[in-house]
Amino acid sequence: MQAGVGNSSTTTATHSGKSVAERLKERRKETHSKDNCSNGNSKEHAAPSCSTTSPATKTTVPLTDVKPRRQRPQLDESQKNTLRVINQYLRELGMHDTVEMLVDESGCREEDPLAVRLRAAIKSREWYEALVIIDGFKDKINPRDHLTVRVALLEELMRKFFIVGDYQSVLLVLQHQYPRDKEFADRRRFFVTMLADDPDEVTDFFKKQEKEADYNALTNLIEEFLPPNFMLASGRLDQLLNQSFETQLRNCSLHIGYGSKVGEPKCILRDHHCTNQNFPCRTTQIIQDHDTEVWTVKFSPCGNYLASAGKSGIVFVWEVKDPQKLKFYNRYVINDEIEGISSLSWSSDSRLLACGATEHRNSGIYILKVDEKSAEDPIEPIRISQDKFSVADFFPSPGHKLVCGDARGNFSMITVDDVDHSDNANDFEGFRIRALVCLKDGKTVLAADSLNRIRSYDFEQHFDQTLIEETSPIVTFTVDKNEKHCLITTKDNGIRMWCLDTHTLVQTFLGSVHSEIVVNACFGGPNDNFVASGCEKSNRLMIWKTSEKKPIKYLDGHHRHINAVDWNPKYQSMLVSGSDDNTIRVWSTAPLGSSSKDPEVSLMNGIKMEQKKEKEFQKQRNNKSKVTPKKNNSNSSPEHEETVFPTSESPEPKMTSAAIDVNQGITGQKTATIRNYTTQPRLTYKTVTGVNGPLVILGDVKFPQYAEIVQLTLQDGTKRSGQVLEVTKNKAVVQVFEGTSGIDAKNTICEFTGDILRSPVSEDMLGRIFNGSGKPIDKGPPVLAEDFLDINGQPINPWSRIYPEEMIQTGISAIDVMNSIARGQKIPIFSAAGLPHNEIAAQIVRQGGLVKLPDRPHNEGDDNFAIVFAAMGVNMETARFFKQDFEENGSMENVCLFLNLANDPTIERIITPRIALTAAEFLAYQCQKHVLVVLTDMSSYAEALREVSAAREEVPGRRGFPGYMYTDLATIYERAGRVEGRDGSITQIPILTMPNDDITHPIPDLTGYITEGQIYVDRQLHNRLIYPPINVLPSLSRLMKSAIGEGMTREDHSDVSNQLYACYAIGKDVQAMKAVVGEEALSPDDLLYLEFLIKFEKNFISQGNYENRTVFDSLDIGWQLLRIFPREMLKRIPAKTLDKYYPRGGAAAKSE
């Protein structure tokens, strides 16, 4: 023991001052030597090692304690490349010993040894060595790339020869090695010329070049052409980090470049996140100098001035003191009798300001010289043309060229510096101009005319062309600073952004209304990636990101309409708005050092507090408390009235996330914050205690949340998704969407995400086919999601519901006339096995649409119709039938098809209708479409529900179905309806098959309680080869009365339906009586009813699979049948209606 202590001390003294990596390397070599000695290795290696370390081996470390060398990990290409980048980064930091240890353990070097030699050769300017290495890789890279790299090295070699005066070597290089290709001819000629110049001057020239030479640029050039697995680009990790930060900035919905620096260190540890303090959402100044409405505001190109004008005809110019405040600069009075200033434009040097008077009376363009400020005499504006022009814009290029136009056909370019302001030589006549923008090239003008077009006019070549055509009148427009996109404010379609290069629509911004007043929208922010505009109805300033449809910010403060908004081009954190309340508001960020509280800041502070408490989580798990919403009483901005979550009241690391409606004033940034919060940290468990059918049971789970999404990783790496179905203390029951086959309880990892199941939705889902989980299966390109919505939807507030009105036309007479379906109604089809309910569903999809009245002109809203079709538990043949039928008849482009096959997992069948309805809600409430949802077969859904209930060992209800099936079905059916403030609607037609034709079965029985009627498919009619076999007697549409009548279908619709129903019912009774007493005992009236019965089923109910009847055609067929009876027998139709339609020459007969 004494010897061991002594050796240990000596070792410590010997290694003092060495780095940890050096000591670890020596320790590993020492251990390796002991392994060789103890294992009896070859004499060449083992003997010297043993003799050297023998004393230490006997005294310090027993042979039994020597650990064998660890086996190197098996790395894939991605992991190897990651290690290579890490090695390079550590080596660039000077941590060479650490790199060697990492390379020794992983077996992965950052570069090929030849690449290391190549770098060293370039650094030491050994150009011959570098050429030899490059030539060694000639066969492994592109010949042109090899030639380019070789030429760069040869030129460096010739520079070296020029400096030492070795002209003979330069000549040899040019004759034998330098390529003679045309692309290098100029460079070759340059070096040949140098051979003939004065040697001293040439030497001095190249010596100066050598001092200024940047060999990093040469290295970067070589790295660009050589394969990365041979030579890694310098600073690769820094490049990746910078790219990551740029991506974070793009993904941050509130980033305007204020308060953050490129590559800031904290963004390595946490994603970049801007709060309200970094975004211009606070009113920092209110200007009340205007006595009348403010119609237009405009910042100067330099960003140091703001011009404002309005109804009074007085123009104010303000100086930008700082990003939060304006200072009065000057006031200009136009003495002519005008009705206001509607447009402003600055010259490129910010010296001149063009003001356009409205066209109502005495229009004209007035030029103000802003740089001339006089305290004594007011500056008189210069008027261009008498009673001519109302809009104008300066070219951004140098010079004071101005283009003017108006709605009377005047359109000219004027040079303001000319004395006479002549405009005769530069006219485009006959174009009624509403707005115009001049481009940077100094000759091209974009102008909006009265024909809803944006056209390009070249005033030099006198050439014009149409770029964009809108379907609605254009109010005004503007372009971004790169002149790539055009922002158009339309009267009916809102704000739309078009690409000027491709002439295509890029984005439609939702939420803003512009129908009665002129509202000027603008670009803003870094790279003009924000859009700001006012709203006609809400008096709000709304801000969008150009990549998003929905607003990210609502700014309240104005009391009347906002007419104009402009973003400062110099200070990205400053924008202004002018309103009918006679004020100008300056919106900016919170001043530096401000102590103002912000809801999002409070939220982030709460998150930080929560993270500090994670260490105490185990101790506090039995003291679980609820998170209660708290109102902030600050009124500085609308966001201060939002709900925030005080994390100090709850030690939980997860909260159940909820869908947040941006229309409630909660920004998209807060949505992202809350979502990130709820999913961190993700908890992973290996505590699967059992697998029962489609369910996985986990034990010892900390605070599982109901409906929480769970990711399961199987032993082979396969990933599956599930949802928490039941929570009992620390036990969770998870339903696996892809099924439980192959799940091993011991080797399955379950990750609780803390989030709910959300479905990606987009308008591009129309025309696509998805499986029951919402994944595309039509081999088409992936659908880019516009939003991710909770598949369970949001309950519709009864106060916000609108009573279903107007009719959905199916093209089937028995439905359209006798059981009309209203928009927003839920009405099932009761069928049975062997009946053609699939054919009826396909026919409804083919022919479904909105009613088009013959006396009403076609409206654009008549085409806003879409169908979401979800098939559950169908076989391959049925799925193929639906797919081929929709594609062959052309209806697929208007259909979103979900297919859950019979061999798909049972659990998937439960989420299929919910995913389909989520897509329908997006199309209806966000895209403003009238959506018809067809769900078939709900009996398969109920059977899946029963299977899951049995696996959970729940107490069964009627016929084994779960007792909560009524509630579960209601969560699906009640998602149909219409919502106040939305133009779209959701109409549901669930199809279910009644076992044994039993209408009292729990599935149709409970469905009938929830829905608003039923359509009954009759087996007897089917057996008599009548298609569609719809029995109108047990069928019923409870909302039919609100869907039909004058203005929606026809004024006789209700009366005809009632009379047909009565006659058919009596005919059925007569048919039954005939079977008892015989036809001879029937009265003449009875015979008429019997005749009607036969013709009604043959001509009215029966129709071809591809026969599409309009509701008006069906009503006319009904009148043909009613004419079987004398007029006095039609007791359910008013005399006035009979006078119009009953006669052979009546309205119904004329339309036949």
Short mmCIF file of C-alpha atoms in Angstrom, two decimals, residues 835-1116:
data_model
loop_
_atom_site.label_atom_id
_atom_site.label_comp_id
_atom_site.label_asym_id
_atom_site.label_seq_id
_atom_site.Cartn_x
_atom_site.Cartn_y
_atom_site.Cartn_z
CA LEU A 835 -79.70 -1.61 -50.28
CA PRO A 836 -78.12 0.94 -52.67
CA HIS A 837 -77.17 3.57 -50.10
CA ASN A 838 -73.65 3.80 -51.55
CA GLU A 839 -75.08 4.55 -54.99
CA ILE A 840 -77.37 7.20 -53.49
CA ALA A 841 -74.43 8.77 -51.64
CA ALA A 842 -72.35 8.86 -54.84
CA GLN A 843 -75.27 10.42 -56.75
CA ILE A 844 -75.65 13.12 -54.08
CA VAL A 845 -71.96 13.91 -54.41
CA ARG A 846 -72.16 14.05 -58.21
CA GLN A 847 -75.22 16.25 -58.31
CA GLY A 848 -75.11 18.18 -55.04
CA GLY A 849 -75.02 21.95 -55.11
CA LEU A 850 -76.82 25.17 -54.31
CA VAL A 851 -80.17 26.01 -55.87
CA LYS A 852 -79.79 28.34 -58.87
CA LEU A 853 -82.95 30.34 -59.43
CA PRO A 854 -83.78 30.80 -63.13
CA ASP A 855 -84.86 34.43 -62.71
CA ARG A 856 -81.79 35.46 -60.68
CA PRO A 857 -78.42 36.31 -62.30
CA HIS A 858 -75.49 34.08 -61.48
CA ASN A 859 -73.75 35.13 -58.30
CA GLU A 860 -70.14 34.35 -57.42
CA GLY A 861 -71.35 32.88 -54.13
CA ASP A 862 -73.35 30.25 -56.02
CA ASP A 863 -70.10 28.39 -56.73
CA ASN A 864 -68.92 28.35 -53.09
CA PHE A 865 -69.97 24.75 -52.61
CA ALA A 866 -67.81 21.84 -51.49
CA ILE A 867 -68.33 18.26 -50.35
CA VAL A 868 -66.46 16.35 -47.66
CA PHE A 869 -67.03 12.61 -48.01
CA ALA A 870 -65.91 10.19 -45.28
CA ALA A 871 -66.30 6.42 -45.78
CA MET A 872 -65.72 4.28 -42.67
CA GLY A 873 -65.22 0.52 -42.59
CA VAL A 874 -65.83 0.05 -46.32
CA ASN A 875 -64.30 -2.79 -48.34
CA MET A 876 -61.85 -2.32 -51.18
CA GLU A 877 -64.55 -2.66 -53.84
CA THR A 878 -66.71 0.08 -52.32
CA ALA A 879 -63.73 2.38 -51.87
CA ARG A 880 -62.75 1.82 -55.50
CA PHE A 881 -66.33 2.57 -56.57
CA PHE A 882 -66.38 5.92 -54.76
CA LYS A 883 -62.95 6.91 -56.06
CA GLN A 884 -63.62 6.01 -59.70
CA ASP A 885 -67.12 7.48 -59.72
CA PHE A 886 -65.98 10.85 -58.35
CA GLU A 887 -63.02 11.03 -60.72
CA GLU A 888 -64.82 9.93 -63.88
CA ASN A 889 -67.72 12.36 -63.62
CA GLY A 890 -65.54 15.35 -62.74
CA SER A 891 -66.91 16.00 -59.26
CA MET A 892 -63.64 15.02 -57.54
CA GLU A 893 -62.18 18.53 -57.86
CA ASN A 894 -64.87 19.75 -55.48
CA VAL A 895 -64.66 16.79 -53.05
CA CYS A 896 -62.39 16.03 -50.11
CA LEU A 897 -62.48 12.22 -49.78
CA PHE A 898 -61.53 10.27 -46.63
CA LEU A 899 -61.39 6.45 -46.90
CA ASN A 900 -61.16 4.17 -43.85
CA LEU A 901 -61.10 0.58 -45.09
CA ALA A 902 -62.48 -2.44 -43.29
CA ASN A 903 -58.97 -3.81 -42.71
CA ASP A 904 -57.72 -0.53 -41.23
CA PRO A 905 -57.35 -0.27 -37.44
CA THR A 906 -60.57 0.07 -35.51
CA ILE A 907 -59.36 3.12 -33.64
CA GLU A 908 -58.80 4.99 -36.89
CA ARG A 909 -62.51 4.58 -37.62
CA ILE A 910 -63.30 6.64 -34.53
CA ILE A 911 -61.24 9.65 -35.59
CA THR A 912 -62.17 9.57 -39.31
CA PRO A 913 -65.48 11.48 -39.01
CA ARG A 914 -63.86 14.01 -36.68
CA ILE A 915 -61.00 14.70 -39.10
CA ALA A 916 -63.49 15.03 -41.95
CA LEU A 917 -65.62 17.50 -39.96
CA THR A 918 -62.50 19.48 -39.01
CA ALA A 919 -61.74 19.92 -42.72
CA ALA A 920 -65.38 20.89 -43.30
CA GLU A 921 -65.27 23.51 -40.53
CA PHE A 922 -62.18 25.09 -42.07
CA LEU A 923 -63.75 25.19 -45.54
CA ALA A 924 -67.01 26.57 -44.17
CA TYR A 925 -65.90 29.11 -41.58
CA GLN A 926 -62.52 30.17 -42.96
CA CYS A 927 -63.00 29.74 -46.72
CA GLN A 928 -66.69 30.81 -46.63
CA LYS A 929 -67.99 27.73 -48.47
CA HIS A 930 -71.25 25.84 -48.12
CA VAL A 931 -70.05 22.34 -47.26
CA LEU A 932 -72.04 19.13 -47.53
CA VAL A 933 -70.61 16.36 -45.33
CA VAL A 934 -71.54 12.77 -46.19
CA LEU A 935 -70.58 10.18 -43.53
CA THR A 936 -70.97 6.50 -44.42
CA ASP A 937 -71.37 4.16 -42.65
CA MET A 938 -72.08 5.41 -39.13
CA SER A 939 -72.99 1.85 -38.12
CA SER A 940 -69.34 0.88 -38.69
CA TYR A 941 -68.35 3.80 -36.49
CA ALA A 942 -70.71 2.64 -33.73
CA GLU A 943 -69.38 -0.91 -33.97
CA ALA A 944 -65.84 0.43 -33.52
CA LEU A 945 -67.04 2.38 -30.51
CA ARG A 946 -68.51 -0.80 -29.04
CA GLU A 947 -65.25 -2.70 -29.64
CA VAL A 948 -63.20 -0.07 -27.81
CA SER A 949 -65.72 -0.01 -24.97
CA ALA A 950 -65.48 -3.77 -24.61
CA ALA A 951 -61.69 -3.59 -24.53
CA ARG A 952 -61.97 -1.04 -21.73
CA GLU A 953 -64.24 -3.48 -19.87
CA GLU A 954 -66.99 -0.89 -19.49
CA VAL A 955 -70.49 -1.75 -18.43
CA PRO A 956 -72.40 -2.30 -21.70
CA GLY A 957 -75.65 -0.55 -22.57
CA ARG A 958 -78.31 -1.58 -25.08
CA ARG A 959 -77.17 -4.49 -27.24
CA GLY A 960 -73.63 -4.15 -25.97
CA PHE A 961 -73.10 -0.57 -27.11
CA PRO A 962 -71.58 1.84 -24.57
CA GLY A 963 -73.97 3.87 -22.49
CA TYR A 964 -72.38 7.12 -23.66
CA MET A 965 -72.98 6.41 -27.37
CA TYR A 966 -75.72 9.08 -27.49
CA THR A 967 -73.26 11.72 -26.26
CA ASP A 968 -70.54 10.49 -28.59
CA LEU A 969 -72.81 10.62 -31.65
CA ALA A 970 -73.98 14.09 -30.62
CA THR A 971 -70.36 15.37 -30.67
CA ILE A 972 -70.33 14.47 -34.37
CA TYR A 973 -73.83 15.45 -35.50
CA GLU A 974 -73.93 18.77 -33.63
CA ARG A 975 -70.97 20.11 -35.61
CA ALA A 976 -73.36 20.89 -38.45
CA GLY A 977 -74.91 24.32 -38.62
CA ARG A 978 -74.47 27.97 -39.54
CA VAL A 979 -72.68 30.61 -37.46
CA GLU A 980 -73.46 34.29 -37.26
CA GLY A 981 -70.90 36.41 -39.06
CA ARG A 982 -69.81 33.57 -41.36
CA ASP A 983 -71.11 33.07 -44.88
CA GLY A 984 -70.41 29.34 -44.97
CA SER A 985 -72.42 26.44 -43.58
CA ILE A 986 -72.03 22.73 -42.78
CA THR A 987 -74.79 20.33 -43.79
CA GLN A 988 -74.54 16.70 -42.68
CA ILE A 989 -75.95 13.57 -44.30
CA PRO A 990 -74.81 10.63 -42.15
CA ILE A 991 -75.68 7.25 -43.68
CA LEU A 992 -76.24 4.24 -41.43
CA THR A 993 -77.32 0.66 -42.05
CA MET A 994 -79.99 -0.70 -39.70
CA PRO A 995 -79.21 -4.28 -38.62
CA ASN A 996 -82.04 -6.55 -39.77
CA ASP A 997 -83.93 -3.46 -41.04
CA ASP A 998 -84.72 -2.66 -37.40
CA ILE A 999 -85.36 1.06 -37.01
CA THR A 1000 -85.54 0.62 -33.22
CA HIS A 1001 -81.92 -0.50 -33.12
CA PRO A 1002 -79.82 1.77 -30.84
CA ILE A 1003 -77.87 3.30 -33.73
CA PRO A 1004 -80.84 4.68 -35.76
CA ASP A 1005 -82.84 5.24 -32.59
CA LEU A 1006 -80.25 7.52 -30.98
CA THR A 1007 -79.44 9.16 -34.31
CA GLY A 1008 -83.09 10.07 -34.75
CA TYR A 1009 -83.13 11.88 -31.39
CA ILE A 1010 -80.17 14.07 -32.37
CA THR A 1011 -80.80 14.81 -36.02
CA GLU A 1012 -83.50 16.82 -37.73
CA GLY A 1013 -85.36 14.16 -39.69
CA GLN A 1014 -84.45 11.09 -41.71
CA ILE A 1015 -84.49 9.76 -45.28
CA TYR A 1016 -85.70 6.15 -45.36
CA VAL A 1017 -84.41 3.67 -47.95
CA ASP A 1018 -87.12 1.01 -48.41
CA ARG A 1019 -86.39 -2.65 -49.18
CA GLN A 1020 -89.79 -3.28 -50.82
CA LEU A 1021 -89.23 -0.50 -53.34
CA HIS A 1022 -85.78 -1.87 -54.00
CA ASN A 1023 -87.16 -5.33 -54.63
CA ARG A 1024 -89.50 -3.80 -57.22
CA LEU A 1025 -86.42 -2.37 -59.02
CA ILE A 1026 -87.26 1.23 -58.15
CA TYR A 1027 -84.20 3.44 -57.78
CA PRO A 1028 -83.64 5.32 -55.60
CA PRO A 1029 -85.87 3.27 -53.27
CA ILE A 1030 -86.70 6.22 -50.99
CA ASN A 1031 -89.98 5.82 -49.14
CA VAL A 1032 -91.32 9.33 -48.63
CA LEU A 1033 -93.92 8.28 -46.02
CA PRO A 1034 -91.57 7.44 -43.10
CA SER A 1035 -89.07 10.07 -44.34
CA LEU A 1036 -89.11 13.52 -42.79
CA SER A 1037 -87.20 16.81 -42.95
CA ARG A 1038 -88.04 18.92 -39.92
CA LEU A 1039 -86.36 22.04 -41.32
CA MET A 1040 -87.84 21.77 -44.79
CA LYS A 1041 -90.13 24.77 -44.33
CA SER A 1042 -87.17 27.13 -43.86
CA ALA A 1043 -85.41 25.88 -47.01
CA ILE A 1044 -88.19 26.24 -49.58
CA GLY A 1045 -90.58 28.84 -50.88
CA GLU A 1046 -90.41 32.00 -52.92
CA GLY A 1047 -86.90 33.38 -53.29
CA MET A 1048 -85.34 30.04 -52.32
CA THR A 1049 -87.05 27.51 -54.62
CA ARG A 1050 -90.58 28.28 -55.86
CA GLU A 1051 -93.69 29.60 -54.17
CA ASP A 1052 -95.68 26.37 -54.87
CA HIS A 1053 -93.05 24.03 -53.39
CA SER A 1054 -94.65 23.51 -49.98
CA ASP A 1055 -98.17 23.06 -51.34
CA VAL A 1056 -97.07 20.58 -54.00
CA SER A 1057 -95.10 18.55 -51.46
CA ASN A 1058 -98.03 18.36 -49.06
CA GLN A 1059 -100.47 17.35 -51.79
CA LEU A 1060 -98.15 14.68 -53.21
CA TYR A 1061 -97.61 13.25 -49.74
CA ALA A 1062 -101.37 13.12 -49.04
CA CYS A 1063 -102.23 11.52 -52.38
CA TYR A 1064 -99.46 8.93 -52.02
CA ALA A 1065 -100.58 8.04 -48.49
CA ILE A 1066 -104.19 7.61 -49.64
CA GLY A 1067 -102.97 5.58 -52.60
CA LYS A 1068 -101.16 3.22 -50.24
CA ASP A 1069 -104.38 2.74 -48.24
CA VAL A 1070 -106.34 2.06 -51.44
CA GLN A 1071 -103.71 -0.47 -52.51
CA ALA A 1072 -104.09 -2.30 -49.20
CA MET A 1073 -107.90 -2.21 -49.49
CA LYS A 1074 -107.75 -3.54 -53.06
CA ALA A 1075 -105.90 -6.62 -51.80
CA VAL A 1076 -108.86 -7.33 -49.50
CA VAL A 1077 -112.00 -6.40 -51.49
CA GLY A 1078 -110.72 -6.46 -55.08
CA GLU A 1079 -110.51 -3.71 -57.70
CA GLU A 1080 -114.22 -4.01 -58.60
CA ALA A 1081 -115.23 -2.69 -55.19
CA LEU A 1082 -113.17 0.50 -55.53
CA SER A 1083 -114.82 3.86 -56.21
CA PRO A 1084 -113.78 6.11 -59.13
CA ASP A 1085 -111.81 8.31 -56.73
CA ASP A 1086 -110.06 5.24 -55.37
CA LEU A 1087 -109.05 4.25 -58.88
CA LEU A 1088 -107.57 7.72 -59.42
CA TYR A 1089 -105.48 7.37 -56.27
CA LEU A 1090 -104.36 3.93 -57.39
CA GLU A 1091 -103.32 5.32 -60.78
CA PHE A 1092 -101.47 8.15 -59.04
CA LEU A 1093 -99.66 5.64 -56.77
CA ILE A 1094 -98.31 3.67 -59.72
CA LYS A 1095 -97.22 6.74 -61.74
CA PHE A 1096 -95.76 8.49 -58.68
CA GLU A 1097 -93.42 5.59 -57.97
CA LYS A 1098 -92.60 5.11 -61.66
CA ASN A 1099 -92.17 8.73 -62.78
CA PHE A 1100 -91.40 10.72 -59.64
CA ILE A 1101 -89.51 8.50 -57.19
CA SER A 1102 -87.77 6.43 -59.82
CA GLN A 1103 -84.96 8.10 -61.78
CA GLY A 1104 -81.67 7.07 -63.32
CA ASN A 1105 -78.40 6.86 -61.41
CA TYR A 1106 -76.99 9.70 -63.47
CA GLU A 1107 -80.24 11.64 -63.96
CA ASN A 1108 -79.87 15.07 -62.38
CA ARG A 1109 -83.20 16.84 -61.87
CA THR A 1110 -83.35 20.40 -60.67
CA VAL A 1111 -85.93 21.14 -58.01
CA PHE A 1112 -87.95 22.98 -60.62
CA ASP A 1113 -87.96 19.92 -62.91
CA SER A 1114 -89.15 17.79 -60.00
CA LEU A 1115 -91.94 20.25 -59.15
CA ASP A 1116 -93.11 20.19 -62.76
#
